[in-house]
mmCIF file of C-alpha atoms in Angstrom:
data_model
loop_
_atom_site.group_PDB
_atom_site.id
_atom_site.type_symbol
_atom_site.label_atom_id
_atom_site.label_comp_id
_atom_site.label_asym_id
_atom_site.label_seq_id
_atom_site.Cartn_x
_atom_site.Cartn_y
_atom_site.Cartn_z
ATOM 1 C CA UNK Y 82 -7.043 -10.094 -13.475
ATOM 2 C CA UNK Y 83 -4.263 -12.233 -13.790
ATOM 3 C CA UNK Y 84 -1.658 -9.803 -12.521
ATOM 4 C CA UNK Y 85 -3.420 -7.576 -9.941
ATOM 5 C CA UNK Y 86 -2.776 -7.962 -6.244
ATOM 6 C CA UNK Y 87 -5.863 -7.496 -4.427
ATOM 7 C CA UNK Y 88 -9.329 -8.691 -6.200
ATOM 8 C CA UNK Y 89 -12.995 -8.030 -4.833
ATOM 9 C CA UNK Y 90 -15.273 -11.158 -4.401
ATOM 10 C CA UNK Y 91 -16.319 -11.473 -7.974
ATOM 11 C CA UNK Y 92 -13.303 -11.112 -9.551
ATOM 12 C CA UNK Y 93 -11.953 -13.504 -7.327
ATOM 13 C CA UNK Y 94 -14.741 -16.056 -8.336
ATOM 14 C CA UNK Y 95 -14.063 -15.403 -11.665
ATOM 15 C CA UNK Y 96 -10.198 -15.704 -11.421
ATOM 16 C CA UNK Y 97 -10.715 -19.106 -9.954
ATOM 17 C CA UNK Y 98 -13.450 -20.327 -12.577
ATOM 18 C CA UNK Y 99 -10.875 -19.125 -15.557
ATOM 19 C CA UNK Y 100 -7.839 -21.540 -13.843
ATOM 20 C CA UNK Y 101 -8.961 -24.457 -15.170
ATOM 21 C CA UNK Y 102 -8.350 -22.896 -19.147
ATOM 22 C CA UNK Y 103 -5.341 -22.282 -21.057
ATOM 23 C CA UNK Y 104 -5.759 -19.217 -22.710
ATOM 24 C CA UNK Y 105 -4.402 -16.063 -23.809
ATOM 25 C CA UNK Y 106 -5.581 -13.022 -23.511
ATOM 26 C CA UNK Y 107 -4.605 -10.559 -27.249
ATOM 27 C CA UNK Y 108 -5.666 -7.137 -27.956
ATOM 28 C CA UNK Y 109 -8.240 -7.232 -31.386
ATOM 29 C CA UNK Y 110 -9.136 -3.283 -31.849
ATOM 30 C CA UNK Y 111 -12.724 -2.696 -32.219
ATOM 31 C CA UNK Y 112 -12.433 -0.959 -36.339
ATOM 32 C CA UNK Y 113 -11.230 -4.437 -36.842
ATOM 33 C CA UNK Y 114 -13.932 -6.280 -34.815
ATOM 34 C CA UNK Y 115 -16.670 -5.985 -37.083
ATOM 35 C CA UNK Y 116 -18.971 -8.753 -35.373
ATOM 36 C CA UNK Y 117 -18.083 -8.444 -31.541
ATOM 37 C CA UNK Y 118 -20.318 -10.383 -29.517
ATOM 38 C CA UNK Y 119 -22.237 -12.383 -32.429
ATOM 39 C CA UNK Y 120 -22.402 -15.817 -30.743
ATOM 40 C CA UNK Y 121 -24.369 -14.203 -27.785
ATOM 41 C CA UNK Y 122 -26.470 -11.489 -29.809
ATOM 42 C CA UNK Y 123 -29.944 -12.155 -31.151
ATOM 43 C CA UNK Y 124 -30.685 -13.079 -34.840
ATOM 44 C CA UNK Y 125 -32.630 -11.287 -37.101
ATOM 45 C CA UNK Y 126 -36.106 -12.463 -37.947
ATOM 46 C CA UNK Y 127 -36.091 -14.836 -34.882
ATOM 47 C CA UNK Y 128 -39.126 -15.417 -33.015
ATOM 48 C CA UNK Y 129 -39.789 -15.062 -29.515
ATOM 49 C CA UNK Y 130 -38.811 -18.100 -27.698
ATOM 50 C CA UNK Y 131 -41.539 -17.631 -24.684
ATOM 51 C CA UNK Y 132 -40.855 -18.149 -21.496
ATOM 52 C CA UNK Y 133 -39.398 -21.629 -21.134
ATOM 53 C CA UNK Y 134 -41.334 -24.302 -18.437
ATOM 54 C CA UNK Y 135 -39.757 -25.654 -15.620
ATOM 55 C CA UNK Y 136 -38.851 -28.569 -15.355
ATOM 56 C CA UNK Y 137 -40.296 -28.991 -11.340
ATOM 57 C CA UNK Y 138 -42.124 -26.290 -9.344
ATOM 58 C CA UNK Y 139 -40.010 -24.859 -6.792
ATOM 59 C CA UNK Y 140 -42.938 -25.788 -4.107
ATOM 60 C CA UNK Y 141 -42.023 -29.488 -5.085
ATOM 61 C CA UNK Y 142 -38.248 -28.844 -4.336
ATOM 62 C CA UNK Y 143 -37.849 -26.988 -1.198
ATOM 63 C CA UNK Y 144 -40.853 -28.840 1.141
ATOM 64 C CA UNK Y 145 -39.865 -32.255 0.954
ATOM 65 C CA UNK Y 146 -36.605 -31.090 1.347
ATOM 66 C CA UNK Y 147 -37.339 -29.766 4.707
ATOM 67 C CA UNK Y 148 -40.027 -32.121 5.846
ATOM 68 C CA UNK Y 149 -38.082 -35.173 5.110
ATOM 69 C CA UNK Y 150 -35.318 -34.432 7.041
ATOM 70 C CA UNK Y 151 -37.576 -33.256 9.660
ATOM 71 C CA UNK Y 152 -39.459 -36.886 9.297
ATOM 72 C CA UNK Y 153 -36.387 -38.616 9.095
ATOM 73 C CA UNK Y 154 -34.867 -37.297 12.161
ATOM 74 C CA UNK Y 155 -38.118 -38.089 14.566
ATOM 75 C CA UNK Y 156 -37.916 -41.662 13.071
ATOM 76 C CA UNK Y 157 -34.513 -42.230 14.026
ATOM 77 C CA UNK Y 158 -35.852 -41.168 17.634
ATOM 78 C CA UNK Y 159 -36.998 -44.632 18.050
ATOM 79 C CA UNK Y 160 -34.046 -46.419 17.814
ATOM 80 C CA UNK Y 161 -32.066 -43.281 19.402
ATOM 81 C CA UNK Y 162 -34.137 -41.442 21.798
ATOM 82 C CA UNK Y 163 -33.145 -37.945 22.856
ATOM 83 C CA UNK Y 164 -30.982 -37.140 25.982
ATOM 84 C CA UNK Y 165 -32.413 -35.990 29.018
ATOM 85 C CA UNK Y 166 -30.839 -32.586 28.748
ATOM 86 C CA UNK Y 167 -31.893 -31.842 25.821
ATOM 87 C CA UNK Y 168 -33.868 -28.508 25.823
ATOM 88 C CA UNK Y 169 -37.784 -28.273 25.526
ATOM 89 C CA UNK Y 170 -39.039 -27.143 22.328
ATOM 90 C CA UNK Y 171 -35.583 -28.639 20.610
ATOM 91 C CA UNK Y 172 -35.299 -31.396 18.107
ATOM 92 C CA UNK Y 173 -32.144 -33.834 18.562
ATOM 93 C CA UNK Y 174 -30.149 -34.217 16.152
ATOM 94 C CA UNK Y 175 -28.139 -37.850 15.655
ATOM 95 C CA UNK Y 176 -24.887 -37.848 14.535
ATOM 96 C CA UNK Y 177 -25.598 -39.127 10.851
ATOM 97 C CA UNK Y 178 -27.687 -35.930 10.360
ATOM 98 C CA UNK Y 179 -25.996 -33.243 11.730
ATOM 99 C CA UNK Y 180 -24.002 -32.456 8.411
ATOM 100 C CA UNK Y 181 -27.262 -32.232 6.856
ATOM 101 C CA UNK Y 182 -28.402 -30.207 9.316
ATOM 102 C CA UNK Y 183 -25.746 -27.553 9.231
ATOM 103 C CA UNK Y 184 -25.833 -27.446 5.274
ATOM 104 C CA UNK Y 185 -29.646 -26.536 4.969
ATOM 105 C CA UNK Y 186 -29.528 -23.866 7.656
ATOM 106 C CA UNK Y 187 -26.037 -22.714 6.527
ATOM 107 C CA UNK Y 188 -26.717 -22.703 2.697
ATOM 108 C CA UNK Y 189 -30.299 -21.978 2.277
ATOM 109 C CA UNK Y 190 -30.943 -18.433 0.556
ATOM 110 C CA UNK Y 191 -32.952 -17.523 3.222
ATOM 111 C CA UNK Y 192 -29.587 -17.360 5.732
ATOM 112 C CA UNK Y 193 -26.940 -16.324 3.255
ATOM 113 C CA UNK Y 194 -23.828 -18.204 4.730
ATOM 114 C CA UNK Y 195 -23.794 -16.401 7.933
ATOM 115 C CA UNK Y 196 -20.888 -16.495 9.992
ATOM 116 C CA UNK Y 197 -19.877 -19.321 12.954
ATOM 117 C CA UNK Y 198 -22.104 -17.187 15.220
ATOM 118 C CA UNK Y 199 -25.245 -16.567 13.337
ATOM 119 C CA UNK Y 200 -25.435 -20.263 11.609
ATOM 120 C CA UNK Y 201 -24.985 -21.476 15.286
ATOM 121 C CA UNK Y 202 -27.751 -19.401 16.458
ATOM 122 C CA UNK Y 203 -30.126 -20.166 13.426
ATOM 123 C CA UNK Y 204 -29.266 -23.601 14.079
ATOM 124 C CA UNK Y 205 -30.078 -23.947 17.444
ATOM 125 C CA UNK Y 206 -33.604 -22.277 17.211
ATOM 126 C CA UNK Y 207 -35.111 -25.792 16.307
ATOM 127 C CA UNK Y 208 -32.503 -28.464 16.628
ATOM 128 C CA UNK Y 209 -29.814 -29.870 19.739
ATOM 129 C CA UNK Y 210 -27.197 -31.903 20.244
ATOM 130 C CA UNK Y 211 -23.951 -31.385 22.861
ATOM 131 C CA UNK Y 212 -21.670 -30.301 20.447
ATOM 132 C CA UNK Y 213 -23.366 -28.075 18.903
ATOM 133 C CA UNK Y 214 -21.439 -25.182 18.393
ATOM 134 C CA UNK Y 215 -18.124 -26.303 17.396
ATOM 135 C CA UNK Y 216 -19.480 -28.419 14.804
ATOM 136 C CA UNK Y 217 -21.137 -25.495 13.550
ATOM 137 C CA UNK Y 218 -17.731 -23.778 13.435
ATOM 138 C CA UNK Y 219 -16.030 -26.514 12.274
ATOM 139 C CA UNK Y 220 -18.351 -26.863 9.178
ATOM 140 C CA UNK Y 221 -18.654 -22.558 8.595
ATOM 141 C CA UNK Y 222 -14.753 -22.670 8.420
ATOM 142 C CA UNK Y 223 -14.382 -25.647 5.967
ATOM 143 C CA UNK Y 224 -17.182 -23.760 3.659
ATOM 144 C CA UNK Y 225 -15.633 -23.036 -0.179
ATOM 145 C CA UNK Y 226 -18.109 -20.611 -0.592
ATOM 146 C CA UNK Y 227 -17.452 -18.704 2.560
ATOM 147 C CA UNK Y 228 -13.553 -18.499 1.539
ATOM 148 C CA UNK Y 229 -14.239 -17.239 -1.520
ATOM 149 C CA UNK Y 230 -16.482 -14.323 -0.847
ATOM 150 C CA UNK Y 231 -15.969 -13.624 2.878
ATOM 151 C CA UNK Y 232 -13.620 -10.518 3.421
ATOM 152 C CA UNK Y 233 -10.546 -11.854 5.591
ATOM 153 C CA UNK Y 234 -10.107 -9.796 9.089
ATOM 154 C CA UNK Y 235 -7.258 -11.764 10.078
ATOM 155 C CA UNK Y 236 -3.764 -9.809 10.486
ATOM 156 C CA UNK Y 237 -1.758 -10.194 7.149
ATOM 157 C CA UNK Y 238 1.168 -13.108 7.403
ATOM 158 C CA UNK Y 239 4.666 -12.593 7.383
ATOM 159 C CA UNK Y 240 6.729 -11.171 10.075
ATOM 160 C CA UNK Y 241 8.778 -7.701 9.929
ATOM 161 C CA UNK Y 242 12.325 -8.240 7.767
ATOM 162 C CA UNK Y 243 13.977 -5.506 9.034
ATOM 163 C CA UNK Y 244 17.238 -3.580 6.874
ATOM 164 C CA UNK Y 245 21.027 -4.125 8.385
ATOM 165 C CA UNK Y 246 21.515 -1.429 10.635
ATOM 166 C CA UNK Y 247 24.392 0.621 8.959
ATOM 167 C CA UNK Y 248 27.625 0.767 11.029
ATOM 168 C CA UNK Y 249 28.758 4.456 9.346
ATOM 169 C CA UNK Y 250 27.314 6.828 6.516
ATOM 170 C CA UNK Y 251 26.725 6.007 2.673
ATOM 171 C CA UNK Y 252 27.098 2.725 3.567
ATOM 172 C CA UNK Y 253 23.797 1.464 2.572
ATOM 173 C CA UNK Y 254 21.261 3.510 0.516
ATOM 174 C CA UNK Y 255 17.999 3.237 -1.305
ATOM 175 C CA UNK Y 256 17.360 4.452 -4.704
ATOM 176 C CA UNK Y 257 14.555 5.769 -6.492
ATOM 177 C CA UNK Y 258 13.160 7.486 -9.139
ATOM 178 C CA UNK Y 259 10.643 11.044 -8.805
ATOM 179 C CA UNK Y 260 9.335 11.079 -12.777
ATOM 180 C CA UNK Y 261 6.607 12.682 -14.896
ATOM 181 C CA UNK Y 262 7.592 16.395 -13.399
ATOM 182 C CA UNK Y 263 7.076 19.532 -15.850
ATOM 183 C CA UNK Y 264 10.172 20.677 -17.594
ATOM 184 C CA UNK Y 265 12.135 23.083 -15.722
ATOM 185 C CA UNK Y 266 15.432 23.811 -17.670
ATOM 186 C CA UNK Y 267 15.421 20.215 -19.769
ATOM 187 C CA UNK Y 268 15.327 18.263 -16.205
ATOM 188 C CA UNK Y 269 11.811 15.934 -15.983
ATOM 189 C CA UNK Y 270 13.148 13.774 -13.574
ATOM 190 C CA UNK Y 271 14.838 13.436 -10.151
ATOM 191 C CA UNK Y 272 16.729 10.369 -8.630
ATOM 192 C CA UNK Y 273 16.182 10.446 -4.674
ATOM 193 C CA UNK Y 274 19.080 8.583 -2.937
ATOM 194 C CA UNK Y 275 18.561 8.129 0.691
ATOM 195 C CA UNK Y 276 21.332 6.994 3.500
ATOM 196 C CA UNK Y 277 20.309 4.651 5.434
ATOM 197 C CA UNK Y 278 22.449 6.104 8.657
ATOM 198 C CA UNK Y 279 22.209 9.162 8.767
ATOM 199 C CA UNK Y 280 18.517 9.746 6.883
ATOM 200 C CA UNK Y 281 20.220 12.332 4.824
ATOM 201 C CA UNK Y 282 19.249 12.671 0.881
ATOM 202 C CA UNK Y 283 20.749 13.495 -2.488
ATOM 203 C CA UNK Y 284 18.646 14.713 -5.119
ATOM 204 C CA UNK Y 285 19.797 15.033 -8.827
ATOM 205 C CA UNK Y 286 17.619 15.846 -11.827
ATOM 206 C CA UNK Y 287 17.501 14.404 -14.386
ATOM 207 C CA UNK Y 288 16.549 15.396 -18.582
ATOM 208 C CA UNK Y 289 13.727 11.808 -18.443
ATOM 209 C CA UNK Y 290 14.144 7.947 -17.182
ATOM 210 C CA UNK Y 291 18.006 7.256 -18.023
ATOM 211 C CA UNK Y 292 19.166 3.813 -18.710
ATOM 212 C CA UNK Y 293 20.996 1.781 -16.924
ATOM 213 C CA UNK Y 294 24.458 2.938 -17.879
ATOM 214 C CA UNK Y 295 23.464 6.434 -16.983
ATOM 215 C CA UNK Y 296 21.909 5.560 -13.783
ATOM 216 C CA UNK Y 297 25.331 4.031 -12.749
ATOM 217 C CA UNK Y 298 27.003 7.365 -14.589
ATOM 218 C CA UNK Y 299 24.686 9.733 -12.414
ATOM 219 C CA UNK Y 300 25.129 7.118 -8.771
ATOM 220 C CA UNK Y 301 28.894 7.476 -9.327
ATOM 221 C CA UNK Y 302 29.316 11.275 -10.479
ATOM 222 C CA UNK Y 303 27.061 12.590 -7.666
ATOM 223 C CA UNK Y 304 27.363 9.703 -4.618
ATOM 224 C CA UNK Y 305 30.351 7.475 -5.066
ATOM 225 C CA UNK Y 306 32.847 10.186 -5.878
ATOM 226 C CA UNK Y 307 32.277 12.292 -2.727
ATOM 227 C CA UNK Y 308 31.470 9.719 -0.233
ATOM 228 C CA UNK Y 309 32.766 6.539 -1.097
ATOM 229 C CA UNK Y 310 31.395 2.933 -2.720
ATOM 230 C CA UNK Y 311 28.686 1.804 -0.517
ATOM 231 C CA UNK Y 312 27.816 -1.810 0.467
ATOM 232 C CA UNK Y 313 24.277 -2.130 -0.474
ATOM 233 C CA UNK Y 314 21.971 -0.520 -2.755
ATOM 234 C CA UNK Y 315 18.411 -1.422 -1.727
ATOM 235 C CA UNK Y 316 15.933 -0.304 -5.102
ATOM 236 C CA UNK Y 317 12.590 -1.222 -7.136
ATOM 237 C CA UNK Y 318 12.418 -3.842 -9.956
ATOM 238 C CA UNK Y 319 12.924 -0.619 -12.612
ATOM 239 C CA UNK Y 320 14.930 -1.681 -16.066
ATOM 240 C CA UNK Y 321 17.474 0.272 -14.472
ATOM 241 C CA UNK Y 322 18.210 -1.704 -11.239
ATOM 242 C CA UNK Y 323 17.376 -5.226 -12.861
ATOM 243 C CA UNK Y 324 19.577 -5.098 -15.915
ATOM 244 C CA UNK Y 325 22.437 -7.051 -17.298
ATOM 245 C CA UNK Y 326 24.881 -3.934 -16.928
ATOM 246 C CA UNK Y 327 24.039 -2.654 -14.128
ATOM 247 C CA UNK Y 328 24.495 -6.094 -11.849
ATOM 248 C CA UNK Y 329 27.741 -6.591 -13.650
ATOM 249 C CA UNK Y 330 28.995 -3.060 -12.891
ATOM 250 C CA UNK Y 331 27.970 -3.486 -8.956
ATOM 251 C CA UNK Y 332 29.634 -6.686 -8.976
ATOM 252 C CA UNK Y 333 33.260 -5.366 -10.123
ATOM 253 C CA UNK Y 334 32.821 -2.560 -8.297
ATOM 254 C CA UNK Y 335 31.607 -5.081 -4.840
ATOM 255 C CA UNK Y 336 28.632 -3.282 -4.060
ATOM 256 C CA UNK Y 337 25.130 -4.915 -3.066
ATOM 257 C CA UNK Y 338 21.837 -4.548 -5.108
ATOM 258 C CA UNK Y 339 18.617 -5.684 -2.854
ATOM 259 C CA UNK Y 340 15.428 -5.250 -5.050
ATOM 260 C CA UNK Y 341 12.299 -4.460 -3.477
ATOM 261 C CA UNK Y 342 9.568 -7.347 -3.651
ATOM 262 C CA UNK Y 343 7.384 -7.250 -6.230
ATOM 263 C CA UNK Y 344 3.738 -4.589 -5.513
ATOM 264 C CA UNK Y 345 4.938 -4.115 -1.986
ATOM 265 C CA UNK Y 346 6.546 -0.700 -2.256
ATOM 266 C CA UNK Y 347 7.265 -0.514 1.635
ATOM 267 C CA UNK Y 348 10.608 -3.122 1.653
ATOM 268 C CA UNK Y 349 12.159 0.086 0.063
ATOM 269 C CA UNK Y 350 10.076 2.625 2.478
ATOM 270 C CA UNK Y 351 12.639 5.444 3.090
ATOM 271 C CA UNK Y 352 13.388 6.315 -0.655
ATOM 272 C CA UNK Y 353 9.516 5.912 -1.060
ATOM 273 C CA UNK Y 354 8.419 8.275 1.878
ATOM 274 C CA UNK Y 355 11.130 10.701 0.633
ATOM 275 C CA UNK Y 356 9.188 10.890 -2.860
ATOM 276 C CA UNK Y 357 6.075 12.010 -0.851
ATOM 277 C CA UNK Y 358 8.112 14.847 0.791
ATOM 278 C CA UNK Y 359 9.716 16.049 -1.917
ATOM 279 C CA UNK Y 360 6.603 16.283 -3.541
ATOM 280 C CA UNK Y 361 4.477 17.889 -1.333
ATOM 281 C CA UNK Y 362 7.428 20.447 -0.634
ATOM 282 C CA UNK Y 363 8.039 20.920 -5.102
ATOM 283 C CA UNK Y 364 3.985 21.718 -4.453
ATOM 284 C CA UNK Y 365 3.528 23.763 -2.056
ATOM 285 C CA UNK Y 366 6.544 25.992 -3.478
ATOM 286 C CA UNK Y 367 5.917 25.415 -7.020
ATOM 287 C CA UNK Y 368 2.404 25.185 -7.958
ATOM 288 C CA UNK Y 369 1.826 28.243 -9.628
ATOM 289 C CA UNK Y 370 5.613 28.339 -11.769
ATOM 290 C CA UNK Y 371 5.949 24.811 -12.361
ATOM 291 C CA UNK Y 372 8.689 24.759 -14.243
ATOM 292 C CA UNK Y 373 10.641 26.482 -11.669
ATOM 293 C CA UNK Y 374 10.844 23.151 -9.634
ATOM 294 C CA UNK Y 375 14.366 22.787 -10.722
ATOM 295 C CA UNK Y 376 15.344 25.890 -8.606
ATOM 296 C CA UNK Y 377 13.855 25.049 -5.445
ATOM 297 C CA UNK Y 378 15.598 21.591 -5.643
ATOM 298 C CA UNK Y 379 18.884 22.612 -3.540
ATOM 299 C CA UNK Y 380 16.446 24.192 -1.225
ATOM 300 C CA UNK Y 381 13.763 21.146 -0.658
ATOM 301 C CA UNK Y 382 17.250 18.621 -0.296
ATOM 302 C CA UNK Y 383 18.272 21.126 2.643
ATOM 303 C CA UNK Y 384 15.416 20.960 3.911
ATOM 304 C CA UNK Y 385 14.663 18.035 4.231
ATOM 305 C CA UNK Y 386 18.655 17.698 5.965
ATOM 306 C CA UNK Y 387 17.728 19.943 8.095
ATOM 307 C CA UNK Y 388 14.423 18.087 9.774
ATOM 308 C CA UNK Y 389 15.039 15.676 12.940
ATOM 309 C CA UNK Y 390 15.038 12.296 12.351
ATOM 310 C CA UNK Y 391 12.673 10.093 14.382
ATOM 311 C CA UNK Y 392 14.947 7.139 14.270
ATOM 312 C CA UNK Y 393 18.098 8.938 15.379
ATOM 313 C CA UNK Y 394 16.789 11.569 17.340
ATOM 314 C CA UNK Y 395 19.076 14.299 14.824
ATOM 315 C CA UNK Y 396 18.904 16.077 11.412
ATOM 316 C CA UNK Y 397 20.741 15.048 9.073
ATOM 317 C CA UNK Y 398 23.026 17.491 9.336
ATOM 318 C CA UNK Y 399 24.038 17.143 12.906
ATOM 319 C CA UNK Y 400 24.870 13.292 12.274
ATOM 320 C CA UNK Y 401 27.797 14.327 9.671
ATOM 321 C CA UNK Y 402 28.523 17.597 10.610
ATOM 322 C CA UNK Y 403 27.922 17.668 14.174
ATOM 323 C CA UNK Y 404 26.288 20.465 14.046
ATOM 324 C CA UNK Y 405 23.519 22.466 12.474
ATOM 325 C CA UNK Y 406 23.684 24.983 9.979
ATOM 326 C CA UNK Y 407 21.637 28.033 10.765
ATOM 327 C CA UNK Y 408 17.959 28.320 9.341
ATOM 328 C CA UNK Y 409 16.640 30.695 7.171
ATOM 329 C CA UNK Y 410 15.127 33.008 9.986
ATOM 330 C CA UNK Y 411 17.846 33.208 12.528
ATOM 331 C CA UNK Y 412 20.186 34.382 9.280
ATOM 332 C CA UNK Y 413 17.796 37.123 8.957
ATOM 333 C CA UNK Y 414 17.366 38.160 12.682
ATOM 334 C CA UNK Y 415 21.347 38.338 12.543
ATOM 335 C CA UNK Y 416 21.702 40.523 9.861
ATOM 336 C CA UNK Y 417 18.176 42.737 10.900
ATOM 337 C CA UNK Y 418 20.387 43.291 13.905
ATOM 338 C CA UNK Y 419 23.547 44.085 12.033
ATOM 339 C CA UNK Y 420 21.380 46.558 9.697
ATOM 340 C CA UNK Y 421 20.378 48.349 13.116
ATOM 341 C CA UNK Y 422 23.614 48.645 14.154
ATOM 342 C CA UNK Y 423 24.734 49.981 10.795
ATOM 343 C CA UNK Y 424 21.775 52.492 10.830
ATOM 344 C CA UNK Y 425 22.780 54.121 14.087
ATOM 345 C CA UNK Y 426 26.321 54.438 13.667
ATOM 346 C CA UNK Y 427 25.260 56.230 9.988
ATOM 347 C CA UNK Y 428 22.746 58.903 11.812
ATOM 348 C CA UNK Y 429 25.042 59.274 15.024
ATOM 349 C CA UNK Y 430 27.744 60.594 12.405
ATOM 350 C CA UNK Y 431 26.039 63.888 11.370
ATOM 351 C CA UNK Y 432 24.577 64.255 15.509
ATOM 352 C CA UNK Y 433 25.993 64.829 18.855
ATOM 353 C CA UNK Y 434 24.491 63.259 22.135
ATOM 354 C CA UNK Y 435 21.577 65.479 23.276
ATOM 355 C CA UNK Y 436 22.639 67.900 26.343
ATOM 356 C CA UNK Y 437 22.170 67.020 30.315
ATOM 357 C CA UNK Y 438 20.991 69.606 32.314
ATOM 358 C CA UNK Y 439 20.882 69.916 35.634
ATOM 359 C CA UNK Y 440 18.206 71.309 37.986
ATOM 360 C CA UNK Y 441 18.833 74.867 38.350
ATOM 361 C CA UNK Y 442 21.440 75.294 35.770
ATOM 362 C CA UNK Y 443 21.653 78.211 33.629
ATOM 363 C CA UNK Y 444 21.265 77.497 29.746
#
């Protein structure tokens, strides 16, 4: 309760009722919890204790309630009298009784803490004054109960932090980790590195979760050696990015670490949305021979270099190459046509062109 993010109305209640205790929460496993519950469980041999009597009949709680409010109101007429525009049928309210006003109506079980709206309208059924309905919004917005269990349908704060915008590629990337995949040759793990230029990916699996020293080992065999150090390295909170070694390795090496904020997956949205590719393409290619997904690796990295880019208007491959490598299909057509070719020439060897005759001509 402590730690989660988002918490329905109860649980919010009860996360604001448990702030006022110092406590800790510890783990007690139930073979060793022989008497759970005994404080609020029922004795043995204890008699019934009947239904207990109340103190006051609700009939003596709720009418003078009403009614003396009511009374006290048409009393204060005489030293007050209403306005001349106030509506027929309408009791005016004075100024000292409004708040009382607006809490019965708002409050009472029969209304259920409406909204600014509704309370307004219940409240002007029997009672007037000018101001009506801004006091009545004034008071539904300043209601604890109403911030506590009312859903919010207000946009969320915070505007839009936006990434540098890279001035050439692999110099700023995002890092992340695909895990939990079926062993397919000792590899259960990918890291997905992402540039931010370009939108172009490396993927390298992995044999589990490595450490931090073998995080740098695997950034520096696979991505620093063949392109260059970068500038910035945008990743999650993981061991591996927050560590001791790995921020004083970046720093010798003057290279950038931005961590990702804390449940809010999106500041590090492009090695993210990668994950969700690269798993729906290990899927739909591997579902049946999962511990293939090793093989079709090379093939889901270039194809995912190969797709246009929304942001640059390119693939991948066209923003470092300048060009793009044929696909799969227009490889085959050219060698279907080469076969043909091939084919001919083969049968054409053991045949001669067929004979033109002419009209008339003897044969």
């Amino acid at each position: 309760m402590r730690g989660a993010k988002l918490l329905n109305p109860r649980q919010a209640r009860w996360a604001l009722f448990f702030t006022r205790f110092q406590f800790t929460v510890s783990y007690h496993p139930g073979s060793k919890n022989g008497k759970a519950d005994a404080l609020s469980r029922q004795s043995e041999g204890a008699g019934d204790p009947g239904q207990p009597d109340l103190i006051l009949p609700a009939t003596t709680l709720l009418a003078p309630v009403r009614w003396d409010l009511m009374g006290e109101i048409r009393r204060a007429h005489t030293e007050e009298p209403p306005p001349v525009d106030c509506p027929p049928r309408r009791l005016f309210v004075p100024p000292q009784f409004r708040p009382q006003v607006m809490r019965w109506v708002h409050e009472a079980p029969s209304s259920g803490h409406p909204g600014t709206h509704r309370s307004a309208q219940l409240v002007s059924r029997r009672f007037w004054w000018p101001s009506l309905g801004s006091d009545v919004e004034d008071f539904v917005q300043q209601c604890a109960t109403c911030a506590q269990v009312r859903t919010s349908h207000q946009r969320p704060e915070g505007l839009l932090e936006s990434l540098p915008v890279p001035r050439r590629p692999w110099s700023h990337l995002s890092a992340d980790f695909f895990t939990d995949l079926p062993d397919s040759g000792g590899f259960t793990a990918i890291i997905v590195v992402v540039d931010h230029f370009f939108k172009g990916c490396k993927l390298v699996p992995l044999k589990g979760l490595p450490t931090a020293m073998q995080t740098a080992d695997a950034m520096f065999c696979h991505v620093f050696r063949n392109f260059g150090l970068p500038e910035d390295i945008v990743s999650d909170r993981g061991p591996q990015f927050t560590s001791r070694v790995w921020r004083a390795l970046y720093a010798q090496l003057d290279i950038g670490v931005s961590l990702s904020f804390s449940h809010h997956p999106q500041s590090n949205g492009q090695a993210e949305r990668l994950n969700q590719e690269i798993g729906h393409f290990l899927w739909s290619y591997c579902s049946r021979e999962q511990h293939r997904w090793s093989e079709f690796l090379p093939r889901a990295k270039y194809a995912q270099n190969s797709l246009t880019h929304s942001s640059t208007g390119l693939t991948p491959f066209q923003c470092v190459l300048g060009y793009q490598p044929p696909l799969v299909w227009e490889r085959a057509h050219v060698r279907l046509q080469r076969a043909v070719r091939r084919q001919r020439i083969q049968a054409d060897q053991h045949r001669h062109p067929q004979p033109a005759y002419q009209v008339g001509q003897m044969v």
